[in-house]
PDB file of C-alpha atoms in Angstrom:
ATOM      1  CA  UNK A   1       0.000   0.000   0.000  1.00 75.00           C
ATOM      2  CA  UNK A   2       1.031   3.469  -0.804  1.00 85.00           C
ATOM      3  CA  UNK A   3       1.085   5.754   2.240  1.00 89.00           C
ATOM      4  CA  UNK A   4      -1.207   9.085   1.353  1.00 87.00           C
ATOM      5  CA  UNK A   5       1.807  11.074   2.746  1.00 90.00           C
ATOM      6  CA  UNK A   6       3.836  10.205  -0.226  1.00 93.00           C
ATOM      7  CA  UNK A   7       1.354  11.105  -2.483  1.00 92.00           C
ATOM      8  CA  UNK A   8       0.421  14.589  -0.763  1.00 89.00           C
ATOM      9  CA  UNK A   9       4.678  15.016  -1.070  1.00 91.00           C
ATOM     10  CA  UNK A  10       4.556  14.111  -4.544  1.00 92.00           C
ATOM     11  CA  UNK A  11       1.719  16.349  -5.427  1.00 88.00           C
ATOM     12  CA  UNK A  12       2.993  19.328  -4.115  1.00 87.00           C
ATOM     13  CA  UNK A  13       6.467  18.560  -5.881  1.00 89.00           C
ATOM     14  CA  UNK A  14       4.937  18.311  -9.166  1.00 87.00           C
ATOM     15  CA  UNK A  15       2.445  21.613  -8.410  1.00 81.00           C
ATOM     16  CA  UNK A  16       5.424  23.222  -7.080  1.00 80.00           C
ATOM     17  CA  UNK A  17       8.633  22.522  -9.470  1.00 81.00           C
ATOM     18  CA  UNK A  18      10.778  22.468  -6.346  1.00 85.00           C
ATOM     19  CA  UNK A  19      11.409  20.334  -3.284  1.00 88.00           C
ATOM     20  CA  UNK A  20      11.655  23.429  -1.234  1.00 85.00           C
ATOM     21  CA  UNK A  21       8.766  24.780  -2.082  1.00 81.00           C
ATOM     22  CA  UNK A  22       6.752  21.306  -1.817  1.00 84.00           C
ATOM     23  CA  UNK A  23       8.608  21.431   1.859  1.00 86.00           C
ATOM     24  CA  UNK A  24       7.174  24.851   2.797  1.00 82.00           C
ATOM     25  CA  UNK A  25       3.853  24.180   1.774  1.00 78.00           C
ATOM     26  CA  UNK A  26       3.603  20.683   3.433  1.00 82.00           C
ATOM     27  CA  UNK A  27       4.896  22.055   6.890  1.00 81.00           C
ATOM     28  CA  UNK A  28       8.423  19.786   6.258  1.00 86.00           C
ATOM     29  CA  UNK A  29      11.882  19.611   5.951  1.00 89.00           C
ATOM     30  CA  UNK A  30      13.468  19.442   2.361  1.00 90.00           C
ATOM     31  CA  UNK A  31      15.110  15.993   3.044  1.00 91.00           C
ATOM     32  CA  UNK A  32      12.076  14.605   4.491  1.00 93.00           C
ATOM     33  CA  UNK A  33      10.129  15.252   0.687  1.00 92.00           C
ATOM     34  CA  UNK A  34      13.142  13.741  -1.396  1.00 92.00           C
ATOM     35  CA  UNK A  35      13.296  10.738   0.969  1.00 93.00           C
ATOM     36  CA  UNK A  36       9.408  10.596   0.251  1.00 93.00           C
ATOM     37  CA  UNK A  37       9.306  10.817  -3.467  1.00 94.00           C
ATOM     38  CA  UNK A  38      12.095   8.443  -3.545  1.00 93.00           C
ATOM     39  CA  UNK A  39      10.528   5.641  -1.626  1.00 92.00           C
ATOM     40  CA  UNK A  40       7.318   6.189  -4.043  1.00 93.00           C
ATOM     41  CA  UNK A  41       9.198   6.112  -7.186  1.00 92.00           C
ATOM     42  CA  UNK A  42      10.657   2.542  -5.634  1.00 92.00           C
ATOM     43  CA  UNK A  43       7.659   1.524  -4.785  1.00 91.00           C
ATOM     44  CA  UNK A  44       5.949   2.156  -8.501  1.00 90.00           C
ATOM     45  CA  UNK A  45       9.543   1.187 -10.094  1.00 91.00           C
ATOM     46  CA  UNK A  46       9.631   4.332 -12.158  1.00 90.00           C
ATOM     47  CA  UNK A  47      11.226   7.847 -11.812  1.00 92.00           C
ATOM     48  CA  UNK A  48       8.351  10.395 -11.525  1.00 94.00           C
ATOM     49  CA  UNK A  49      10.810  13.296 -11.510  1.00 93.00           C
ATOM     50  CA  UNK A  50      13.930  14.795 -13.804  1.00 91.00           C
ATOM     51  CA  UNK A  51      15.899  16.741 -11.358  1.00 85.00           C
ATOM     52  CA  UNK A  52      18.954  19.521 -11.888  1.00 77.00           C
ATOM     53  CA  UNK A  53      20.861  21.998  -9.975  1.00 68.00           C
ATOM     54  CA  UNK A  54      18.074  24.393 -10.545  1.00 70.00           C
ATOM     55  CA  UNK A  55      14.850  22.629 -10.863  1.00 76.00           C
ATOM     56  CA  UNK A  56      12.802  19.592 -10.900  1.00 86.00           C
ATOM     57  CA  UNK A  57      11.021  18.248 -13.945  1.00 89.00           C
ATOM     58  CA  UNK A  58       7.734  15.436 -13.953  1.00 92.00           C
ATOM     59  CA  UNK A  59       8.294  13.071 -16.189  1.00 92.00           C
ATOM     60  CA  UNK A  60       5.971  11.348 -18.653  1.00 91.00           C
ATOM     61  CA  UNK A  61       4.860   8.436 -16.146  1.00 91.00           C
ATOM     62  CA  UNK A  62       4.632  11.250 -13.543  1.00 91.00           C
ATOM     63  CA  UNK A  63       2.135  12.870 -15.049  1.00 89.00           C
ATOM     64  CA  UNK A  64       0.474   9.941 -16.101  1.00 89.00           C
ATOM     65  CA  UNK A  65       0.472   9.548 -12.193  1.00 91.00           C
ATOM     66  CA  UNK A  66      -0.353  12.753 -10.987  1.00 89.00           C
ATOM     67  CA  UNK A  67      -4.570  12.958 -11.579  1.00 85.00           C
ATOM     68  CA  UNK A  68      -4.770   9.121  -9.977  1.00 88.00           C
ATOM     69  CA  UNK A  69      -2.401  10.859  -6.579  1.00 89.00           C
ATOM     70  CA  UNK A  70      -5.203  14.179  -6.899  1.00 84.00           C
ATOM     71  CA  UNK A  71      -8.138  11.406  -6.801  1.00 83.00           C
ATOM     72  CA  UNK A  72      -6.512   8.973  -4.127  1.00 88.00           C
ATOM     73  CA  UNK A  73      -6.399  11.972  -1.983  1.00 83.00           C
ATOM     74  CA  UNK A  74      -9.310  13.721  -2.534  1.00 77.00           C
ATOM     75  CA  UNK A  75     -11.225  10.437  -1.428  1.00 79.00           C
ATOM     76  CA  UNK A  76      -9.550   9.882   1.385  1.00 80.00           C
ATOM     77  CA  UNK A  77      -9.818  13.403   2.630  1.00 73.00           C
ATOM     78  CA  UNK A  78     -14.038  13.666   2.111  1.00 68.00           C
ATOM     79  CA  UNK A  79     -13.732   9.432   3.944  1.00 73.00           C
ATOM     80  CA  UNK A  80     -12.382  11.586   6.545  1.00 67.00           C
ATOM     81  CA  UNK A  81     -15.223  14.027   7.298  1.00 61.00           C
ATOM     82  CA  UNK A  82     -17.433  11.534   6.327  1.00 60.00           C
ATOM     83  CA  UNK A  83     -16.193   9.380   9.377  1.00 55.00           C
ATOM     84  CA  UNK A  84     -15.611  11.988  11.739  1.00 56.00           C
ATOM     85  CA  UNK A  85     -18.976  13.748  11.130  1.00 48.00           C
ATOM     86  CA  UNK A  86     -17.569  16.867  11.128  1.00 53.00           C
ATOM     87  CA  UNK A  87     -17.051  19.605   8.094  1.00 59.00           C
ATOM     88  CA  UNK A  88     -15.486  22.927   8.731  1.00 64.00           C
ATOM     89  CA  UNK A  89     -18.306  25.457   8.294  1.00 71.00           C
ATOM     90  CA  UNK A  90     -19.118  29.249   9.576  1.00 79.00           C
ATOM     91  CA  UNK A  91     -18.201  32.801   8.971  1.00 84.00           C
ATOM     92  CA  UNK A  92     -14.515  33.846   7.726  1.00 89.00           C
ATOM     93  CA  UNK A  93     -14.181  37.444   7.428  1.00 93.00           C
ATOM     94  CA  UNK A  94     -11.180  38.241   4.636  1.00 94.00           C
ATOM     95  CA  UNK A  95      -8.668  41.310   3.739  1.00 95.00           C
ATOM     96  CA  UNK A  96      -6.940  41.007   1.059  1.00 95.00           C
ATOM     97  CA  UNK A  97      -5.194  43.242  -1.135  1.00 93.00           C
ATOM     98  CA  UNK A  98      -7.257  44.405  -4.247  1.00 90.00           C
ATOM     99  CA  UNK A  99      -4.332  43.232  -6.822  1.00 89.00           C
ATOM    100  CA  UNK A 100      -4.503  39.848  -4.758  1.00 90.00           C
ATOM    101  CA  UNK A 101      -8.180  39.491  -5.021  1.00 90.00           C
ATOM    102  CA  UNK A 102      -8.406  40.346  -8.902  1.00 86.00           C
ATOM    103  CA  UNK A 103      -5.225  37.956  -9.737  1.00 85.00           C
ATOM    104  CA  UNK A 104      -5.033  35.111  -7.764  1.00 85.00           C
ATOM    105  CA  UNK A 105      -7.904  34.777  -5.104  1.00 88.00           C
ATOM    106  CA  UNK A 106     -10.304  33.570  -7.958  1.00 88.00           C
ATOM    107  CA  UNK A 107      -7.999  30.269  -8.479  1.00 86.00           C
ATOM    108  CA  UNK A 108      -7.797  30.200  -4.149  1.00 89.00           C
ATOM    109  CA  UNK A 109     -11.325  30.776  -3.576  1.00 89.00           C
ATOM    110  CA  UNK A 110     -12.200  28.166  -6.018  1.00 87.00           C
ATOM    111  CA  UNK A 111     -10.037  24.835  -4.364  1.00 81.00           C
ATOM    112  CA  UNK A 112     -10.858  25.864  -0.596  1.00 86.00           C
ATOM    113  CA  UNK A 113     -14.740  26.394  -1.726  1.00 86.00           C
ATOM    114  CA  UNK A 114     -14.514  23.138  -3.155  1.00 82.00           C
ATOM    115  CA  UNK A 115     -13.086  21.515  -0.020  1.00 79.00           C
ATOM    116  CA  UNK A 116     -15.118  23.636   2.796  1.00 82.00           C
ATOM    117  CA  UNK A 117     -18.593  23.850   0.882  1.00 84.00           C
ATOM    118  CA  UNK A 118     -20.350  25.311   4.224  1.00 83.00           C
ATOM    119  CA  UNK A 119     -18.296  28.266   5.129  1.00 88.00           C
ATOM    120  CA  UNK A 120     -19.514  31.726   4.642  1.00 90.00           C
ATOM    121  CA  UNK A 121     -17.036  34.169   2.899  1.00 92.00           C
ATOM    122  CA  UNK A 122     -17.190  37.521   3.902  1.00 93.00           C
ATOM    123  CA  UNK A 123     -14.559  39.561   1.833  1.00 94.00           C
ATOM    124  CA  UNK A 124     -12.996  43.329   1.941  1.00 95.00           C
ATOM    125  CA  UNK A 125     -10.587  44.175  -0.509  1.00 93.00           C
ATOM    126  CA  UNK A 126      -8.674  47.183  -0.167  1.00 92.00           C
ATOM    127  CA  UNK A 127      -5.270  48.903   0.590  1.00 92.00           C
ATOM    128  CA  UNK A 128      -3.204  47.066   3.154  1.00 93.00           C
ATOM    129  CA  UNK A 129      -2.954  49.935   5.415  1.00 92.00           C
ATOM    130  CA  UNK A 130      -6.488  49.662   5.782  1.00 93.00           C
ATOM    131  CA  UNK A 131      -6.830  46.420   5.940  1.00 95.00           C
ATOM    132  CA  UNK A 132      -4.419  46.285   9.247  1.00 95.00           C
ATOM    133  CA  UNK A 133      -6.283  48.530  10.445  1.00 94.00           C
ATOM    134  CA  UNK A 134      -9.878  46.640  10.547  1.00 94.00           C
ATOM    135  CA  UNK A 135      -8.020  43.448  11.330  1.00 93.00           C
ATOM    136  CA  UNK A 136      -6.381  45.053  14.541  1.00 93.00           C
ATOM    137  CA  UNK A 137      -9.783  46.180  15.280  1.00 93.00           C
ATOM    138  CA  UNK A 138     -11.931  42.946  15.282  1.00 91.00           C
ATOM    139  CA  UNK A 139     -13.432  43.193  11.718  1.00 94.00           C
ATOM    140  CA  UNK A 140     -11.324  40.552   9.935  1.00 93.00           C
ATOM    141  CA  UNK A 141     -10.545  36.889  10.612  1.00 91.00           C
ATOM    142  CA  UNK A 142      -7.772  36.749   8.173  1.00 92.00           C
ATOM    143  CA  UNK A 143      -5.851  38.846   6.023  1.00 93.00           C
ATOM    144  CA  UNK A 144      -3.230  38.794   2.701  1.00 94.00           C
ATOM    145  CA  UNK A 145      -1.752  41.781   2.412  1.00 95.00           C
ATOM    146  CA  UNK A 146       1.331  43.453   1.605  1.00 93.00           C
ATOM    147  CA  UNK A 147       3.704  43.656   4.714  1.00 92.00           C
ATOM    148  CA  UNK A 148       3.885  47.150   6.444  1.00 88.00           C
ATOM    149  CA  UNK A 149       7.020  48.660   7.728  1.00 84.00           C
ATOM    150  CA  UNK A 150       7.705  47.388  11.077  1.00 84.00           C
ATOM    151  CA  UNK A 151       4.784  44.918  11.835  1.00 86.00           C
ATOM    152  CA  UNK A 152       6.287  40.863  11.605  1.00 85.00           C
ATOM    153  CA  UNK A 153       3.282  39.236  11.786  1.00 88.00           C
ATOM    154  CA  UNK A 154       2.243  36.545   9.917  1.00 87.00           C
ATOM    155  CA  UNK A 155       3.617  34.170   7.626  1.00 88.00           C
ATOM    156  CA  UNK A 156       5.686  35.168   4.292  1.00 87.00           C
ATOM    157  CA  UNK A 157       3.516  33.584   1.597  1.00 88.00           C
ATOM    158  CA  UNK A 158       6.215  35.510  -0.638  1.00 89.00           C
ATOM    159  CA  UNK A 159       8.735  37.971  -1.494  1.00 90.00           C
ATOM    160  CA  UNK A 160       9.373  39.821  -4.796  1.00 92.00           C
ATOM    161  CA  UNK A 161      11.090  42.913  -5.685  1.00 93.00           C
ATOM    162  CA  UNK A 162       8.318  45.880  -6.547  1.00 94.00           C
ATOM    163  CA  UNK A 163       8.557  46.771 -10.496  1.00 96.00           C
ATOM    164  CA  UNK A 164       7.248  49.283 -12.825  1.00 96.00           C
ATOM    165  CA  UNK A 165       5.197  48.460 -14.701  1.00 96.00           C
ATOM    166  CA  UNK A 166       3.430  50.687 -17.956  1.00 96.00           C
ATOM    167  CA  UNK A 167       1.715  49.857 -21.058  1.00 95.00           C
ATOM    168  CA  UNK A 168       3.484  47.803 -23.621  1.00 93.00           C
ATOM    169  CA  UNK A 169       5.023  50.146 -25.422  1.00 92.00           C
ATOM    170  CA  UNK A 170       5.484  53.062 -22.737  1.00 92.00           C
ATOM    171  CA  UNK A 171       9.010  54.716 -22.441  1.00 90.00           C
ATOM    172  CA  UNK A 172       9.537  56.878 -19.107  1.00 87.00           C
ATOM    173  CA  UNK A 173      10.264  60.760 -20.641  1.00 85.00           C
ATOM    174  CA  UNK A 174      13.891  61.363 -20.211  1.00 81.00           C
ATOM    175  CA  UNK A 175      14.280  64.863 -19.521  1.00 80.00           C
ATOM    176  CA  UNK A 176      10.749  65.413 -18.445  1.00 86.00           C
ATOM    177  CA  UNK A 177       9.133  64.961 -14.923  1.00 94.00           C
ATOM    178  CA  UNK A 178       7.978  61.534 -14.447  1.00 95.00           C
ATOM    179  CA  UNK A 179       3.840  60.617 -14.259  1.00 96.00           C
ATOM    180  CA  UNK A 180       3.142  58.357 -11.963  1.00 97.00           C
ATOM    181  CA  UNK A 181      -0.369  55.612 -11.631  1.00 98.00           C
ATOM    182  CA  UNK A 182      -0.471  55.629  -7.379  1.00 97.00           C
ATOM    183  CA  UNK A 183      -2.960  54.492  -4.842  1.00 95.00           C
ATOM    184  CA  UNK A 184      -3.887  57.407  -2.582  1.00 95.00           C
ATOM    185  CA  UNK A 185      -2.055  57.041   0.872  1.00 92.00           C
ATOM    186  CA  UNK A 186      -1.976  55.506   2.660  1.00 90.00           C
ATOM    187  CA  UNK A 187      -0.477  52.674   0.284  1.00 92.00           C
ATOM    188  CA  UNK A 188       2.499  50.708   0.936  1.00 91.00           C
ATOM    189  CA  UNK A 189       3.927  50.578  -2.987  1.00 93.00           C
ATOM    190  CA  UNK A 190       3.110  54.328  -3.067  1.00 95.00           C
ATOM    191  CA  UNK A 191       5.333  55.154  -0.336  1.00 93.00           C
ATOM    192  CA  UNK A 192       8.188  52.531  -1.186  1.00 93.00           C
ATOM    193  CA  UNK A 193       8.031  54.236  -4.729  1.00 95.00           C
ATOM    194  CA  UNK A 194       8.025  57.667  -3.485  1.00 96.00           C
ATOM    195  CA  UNK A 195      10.869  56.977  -1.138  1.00 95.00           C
ATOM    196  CA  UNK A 196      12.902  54.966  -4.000  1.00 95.00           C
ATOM    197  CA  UNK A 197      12.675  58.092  -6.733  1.00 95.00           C
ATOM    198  CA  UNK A 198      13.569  61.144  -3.906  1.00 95.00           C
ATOM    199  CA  UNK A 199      16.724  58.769  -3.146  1.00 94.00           C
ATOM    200  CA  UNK A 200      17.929  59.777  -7.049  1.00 93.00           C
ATOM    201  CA  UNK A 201      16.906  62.787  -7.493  1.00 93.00           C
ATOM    202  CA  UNK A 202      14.047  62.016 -10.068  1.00 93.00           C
ATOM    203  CA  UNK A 203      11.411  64.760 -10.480  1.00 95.00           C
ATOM    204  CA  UNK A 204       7.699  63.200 -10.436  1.00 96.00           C
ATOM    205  CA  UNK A 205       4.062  64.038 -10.324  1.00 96.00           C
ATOM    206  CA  UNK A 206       1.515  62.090  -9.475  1.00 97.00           C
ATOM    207  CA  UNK A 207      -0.299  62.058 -12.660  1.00 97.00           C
ATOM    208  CA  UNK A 208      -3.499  59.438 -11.987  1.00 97.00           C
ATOM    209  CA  UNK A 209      -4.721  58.259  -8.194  1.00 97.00           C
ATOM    210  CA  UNK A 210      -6.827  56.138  -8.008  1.00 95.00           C
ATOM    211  CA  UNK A 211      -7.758  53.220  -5.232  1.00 91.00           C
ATOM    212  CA  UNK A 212      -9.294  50.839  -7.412  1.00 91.00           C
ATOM    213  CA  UNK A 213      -6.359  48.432  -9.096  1.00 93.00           C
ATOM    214  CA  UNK A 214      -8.803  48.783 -11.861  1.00 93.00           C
ATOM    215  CA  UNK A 215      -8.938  52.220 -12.552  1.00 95.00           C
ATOM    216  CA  UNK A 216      -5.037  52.040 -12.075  1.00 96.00           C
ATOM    217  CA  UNK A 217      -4.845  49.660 -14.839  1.00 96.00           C
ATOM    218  CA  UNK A 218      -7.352  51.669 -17.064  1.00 96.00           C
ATOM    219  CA  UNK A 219      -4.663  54.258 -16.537  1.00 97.00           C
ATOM    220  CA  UNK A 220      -1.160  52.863 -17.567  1.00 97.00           C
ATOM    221  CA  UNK A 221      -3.062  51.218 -20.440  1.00 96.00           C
ATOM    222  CA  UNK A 222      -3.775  54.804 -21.926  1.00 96.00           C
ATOM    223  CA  UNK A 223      -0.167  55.424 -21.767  1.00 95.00           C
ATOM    224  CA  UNK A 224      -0.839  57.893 -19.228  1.00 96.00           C
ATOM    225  CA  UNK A 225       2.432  56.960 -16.872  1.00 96.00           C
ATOM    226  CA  UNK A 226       3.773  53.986 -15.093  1.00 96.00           C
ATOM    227  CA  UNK A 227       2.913  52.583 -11.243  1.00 96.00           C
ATOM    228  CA  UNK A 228       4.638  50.643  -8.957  1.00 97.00           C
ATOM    229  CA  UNK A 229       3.382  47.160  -8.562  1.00 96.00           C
ATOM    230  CA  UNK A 230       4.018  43.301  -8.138  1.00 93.00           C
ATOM    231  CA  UNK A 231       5.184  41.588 -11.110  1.00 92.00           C
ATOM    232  CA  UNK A 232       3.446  38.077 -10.466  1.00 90.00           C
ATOM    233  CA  UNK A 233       0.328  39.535  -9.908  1.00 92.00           C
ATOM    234  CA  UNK A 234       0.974  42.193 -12.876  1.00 92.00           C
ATOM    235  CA  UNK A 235      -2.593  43.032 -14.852  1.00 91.00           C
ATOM    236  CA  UNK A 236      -3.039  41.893 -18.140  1.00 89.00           C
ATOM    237  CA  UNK A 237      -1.666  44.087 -21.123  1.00 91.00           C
ATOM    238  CA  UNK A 238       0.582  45.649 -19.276  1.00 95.00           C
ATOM    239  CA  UNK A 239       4.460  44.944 -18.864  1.00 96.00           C
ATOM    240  CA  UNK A 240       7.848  46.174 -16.872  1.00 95.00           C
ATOM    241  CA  UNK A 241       9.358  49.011 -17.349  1.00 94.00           C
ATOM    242  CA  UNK A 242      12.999  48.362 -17.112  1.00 90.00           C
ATOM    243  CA  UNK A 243      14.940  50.441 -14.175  1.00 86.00           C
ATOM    244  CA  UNK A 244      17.328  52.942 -15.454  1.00 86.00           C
ATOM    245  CA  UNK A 245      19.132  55.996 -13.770  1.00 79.00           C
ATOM    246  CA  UNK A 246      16.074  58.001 -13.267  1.00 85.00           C
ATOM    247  CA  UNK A 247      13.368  54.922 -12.952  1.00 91.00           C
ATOM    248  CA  UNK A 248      14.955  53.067 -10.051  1.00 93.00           C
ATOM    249  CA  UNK A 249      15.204  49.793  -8.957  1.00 93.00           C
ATOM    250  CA  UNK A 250      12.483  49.374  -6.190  1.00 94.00           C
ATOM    251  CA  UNK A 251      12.672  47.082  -3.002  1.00 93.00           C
ATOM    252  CA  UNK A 252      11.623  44.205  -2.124  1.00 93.00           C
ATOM    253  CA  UNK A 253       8.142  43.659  -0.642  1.00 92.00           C
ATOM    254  CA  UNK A 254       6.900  40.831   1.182  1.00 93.00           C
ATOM    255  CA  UNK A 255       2.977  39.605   0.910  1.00 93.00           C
ATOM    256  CA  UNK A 256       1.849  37.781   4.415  1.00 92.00           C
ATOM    257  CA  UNK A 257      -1.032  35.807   5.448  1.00 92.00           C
ATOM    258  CA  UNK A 258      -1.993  36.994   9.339  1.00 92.00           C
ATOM    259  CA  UNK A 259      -4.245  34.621  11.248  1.00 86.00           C
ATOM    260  CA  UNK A 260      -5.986  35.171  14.303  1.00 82.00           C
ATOM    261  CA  UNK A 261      -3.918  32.680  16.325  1.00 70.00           C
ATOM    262  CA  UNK A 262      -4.933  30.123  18.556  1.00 61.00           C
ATOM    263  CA  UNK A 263      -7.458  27.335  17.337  1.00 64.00           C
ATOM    264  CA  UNK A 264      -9.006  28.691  14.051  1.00 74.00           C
ATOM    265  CA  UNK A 265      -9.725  25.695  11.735  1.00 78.00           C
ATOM    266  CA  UNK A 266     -11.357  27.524   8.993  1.00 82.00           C
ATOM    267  CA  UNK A 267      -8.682  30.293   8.902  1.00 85.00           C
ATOM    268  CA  UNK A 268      -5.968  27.955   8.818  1.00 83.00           C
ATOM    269  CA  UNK A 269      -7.595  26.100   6.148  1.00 83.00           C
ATOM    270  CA  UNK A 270      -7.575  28.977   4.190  1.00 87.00           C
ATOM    271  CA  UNK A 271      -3.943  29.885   4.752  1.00 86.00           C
ATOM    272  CA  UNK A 272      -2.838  26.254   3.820  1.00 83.00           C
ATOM    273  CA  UNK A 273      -4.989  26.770   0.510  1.00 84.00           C
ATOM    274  CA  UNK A 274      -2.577  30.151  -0.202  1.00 87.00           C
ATOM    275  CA  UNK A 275       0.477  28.760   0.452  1.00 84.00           C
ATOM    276  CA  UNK A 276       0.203  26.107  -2.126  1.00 79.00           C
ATOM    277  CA  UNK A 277      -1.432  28.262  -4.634  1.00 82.00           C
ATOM    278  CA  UNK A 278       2.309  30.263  -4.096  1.00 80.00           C
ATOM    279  CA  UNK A 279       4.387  27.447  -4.607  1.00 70.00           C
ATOM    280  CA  UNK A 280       2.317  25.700  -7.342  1.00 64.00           C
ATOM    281  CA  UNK A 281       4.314  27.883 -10.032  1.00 49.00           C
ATOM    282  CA  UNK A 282       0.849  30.070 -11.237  1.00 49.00           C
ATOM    283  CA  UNK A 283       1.557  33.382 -12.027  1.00 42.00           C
ATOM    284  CA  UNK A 284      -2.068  35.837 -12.777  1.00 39.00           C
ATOM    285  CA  UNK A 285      -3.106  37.946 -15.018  1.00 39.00           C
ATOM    286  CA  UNK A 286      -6.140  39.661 -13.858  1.00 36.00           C
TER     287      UNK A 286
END
C-alpha cells in the first residue's frame, strides 16, 4: 500500500517545481520530501521526476500519475469528514489586497470552496494599510496583504522585488518629470516608490490616483504613466518598465497571510490553501 503522505509530497512537488517549495507548503523539511518521493518512485519502479541543480522536472509516467495521486487523496480526505462527522463550516471574514483578489484569489477561492462547501465568505478588498487597520480592530478573521514597515506578523507567503510596470510600449520621458499611476495614501507601494525616486533625485508628479487596481490599470493602459506594482500579480496588457538611472530599482516587498492565532480551523484552512497556490508555479493575469 502506498502511504497518502507520499502522495500529498509528490503532489505538491509536481504543483510546485521544487522540493523546497513542496517542503514549505507541506509544513516539512526538504530531506524529508526527497526521501518521500524516492521511496514512491521505488515503490511504482519508475522515476516520476527529472531533477537539476536548478529545478525539478515530472516526467511522462509522472504525469500519467499525478490525476490518480489528486483522486486517491481527494477520497480519502471527504472518507475523513465523512467518518468523523464533522465539516469545517461558519463565517470567515477576509482582507486582502485588491491586486490579490483580482489575480489570484479567484484560483484560491475556487479549491478551498470546493473543499469547505459550508463556510460563509465575507470579503474586503482594499489597501493594506487599511486592511491592518480593521483586522487590529476585530473586523477581519484573516488577512493577505502586503507587509507594512515594522509589523512581523504573519507568515511570508512571498517575497518579490516591486517593479514598474506601464503599457506595452510606454518609455519613461527622459528629460521630463515623471507621471506616476499611485494608490492614494496611505499605500504601501506608493510610499516605497516615493521613497525609491527622492533617493535619485528624479522629479515626479503624481499624474493618476486612483484606489481601485482597476482604474489604475485603465490608466497605464492609456499610456498615461507607469505605477509601482508586483510583477506576479501584474494586470493583463501591461508589462515592466525596465529600471534605469532616473526609474529606479524598487525594493523588495513581502505579501503575508496573518491569522488570528490560537485554534481557528477555517482560517488555517484557508492559509494552507494560499500557500500552495504560491508554490504551485501560477503566475495571474487579472
Amino acid at each position: 500500500m502506498i502511504h497518502p503522505d507520499l502522495l500529498r509530497s509528490f503532489v505538491a512537488v509536481a504543483e510546485s517545481g521544487t522540493f523546497t517549495g513542496a517542503a514549505r507548503a507541506l509544513g516539512l523539511r526538504q530531506s524529508t520530501v526527497s526521501q518521500q518521493i524516492k521511496r514512491l518512485e521505488d515503490a511504482f519502479g519508475r522515476r516520476l521526476f527529472d531533477r537539476d541543480t536548478h529545478r525539478v522536472t515530472i516526467t511522462t509516467e509522472g504525469e500519467a500519475t499525478l490525476d490518480h495521486a489528486r483522486r486517491v487523496l481527494d477520497a480519502l480526505e471527504r472518507m475523513a469528514r465523512y467518518l468523523s462527522g464533522t465539516s469545517l463550516r461558519g463565517r470567515l471574514r477576509i482582507g486582502a489586497s485588491e491586486d490579490f483578489v483580482l489575480s489570484a484569489l479567484p484560483d484560491v477561492l475556487a479549491e478551498f470552496v470546493r473543499r469547505y462547501p459550508e463556510v460563509n465568505i465575507e470579503l474586503t478588498a482594499g489597501l493594506s494599510e487599511n486592511l491592518y487597520e480593521r483586522f487590529d480592530a476585530g473586523a477581519l478573521d484573516i488577512l493577505f496583504v502586503k507587509r507594512r514597515i515594522g509589523d512581523r506578523r504573519g507568515i511570508v507567503a512571498w517575497s518579490e522585488p516591486i517593479v514598474w510596470v506601464g503599457r506595452v510600449d510606454y518609455r519613461p520621458p527622459a528629460d521630463d518629470v515623471l507621471p506616476l499611476l499611485l494608490y492614494p495614501t496611505p499605500s504601501v507601494t506608493r510610499a516605497r516608490a516615493l521613497e525609491a525616486l527622492e533617493a535619485v533625485g528624479t522629479p515626479w508628479r503624481v499624474a493618476f490616483t486612483s484606489a481601485s487596481l482597476t482604474g489604475l490599470t485603465a490608466a497605464a493602459r492609456a499610456g498615461i504613466g507607469v505605477m509601482p506594482h508586483s510583477a506576479r500579480l501584474m494586470p493583463a496588457g501591461l508589462a515592466v518598465v525596465p529600471a534605469n538611472a532616473r526609474l529606479p530599482q524598487l525594493p523588495i516587498l513581502e505579501f503575508v497571510i496573518i491569522g488570528p492565532g490560537g485554534r481557528h480551523a477555517v482560517a488555517d484552512a484557508l492559509t494552507t490553501a494560499i500557500l500552495q497556490w504560491t508554490v504551485s508555479g501560477h503566475t495571474s493575469r487579472a
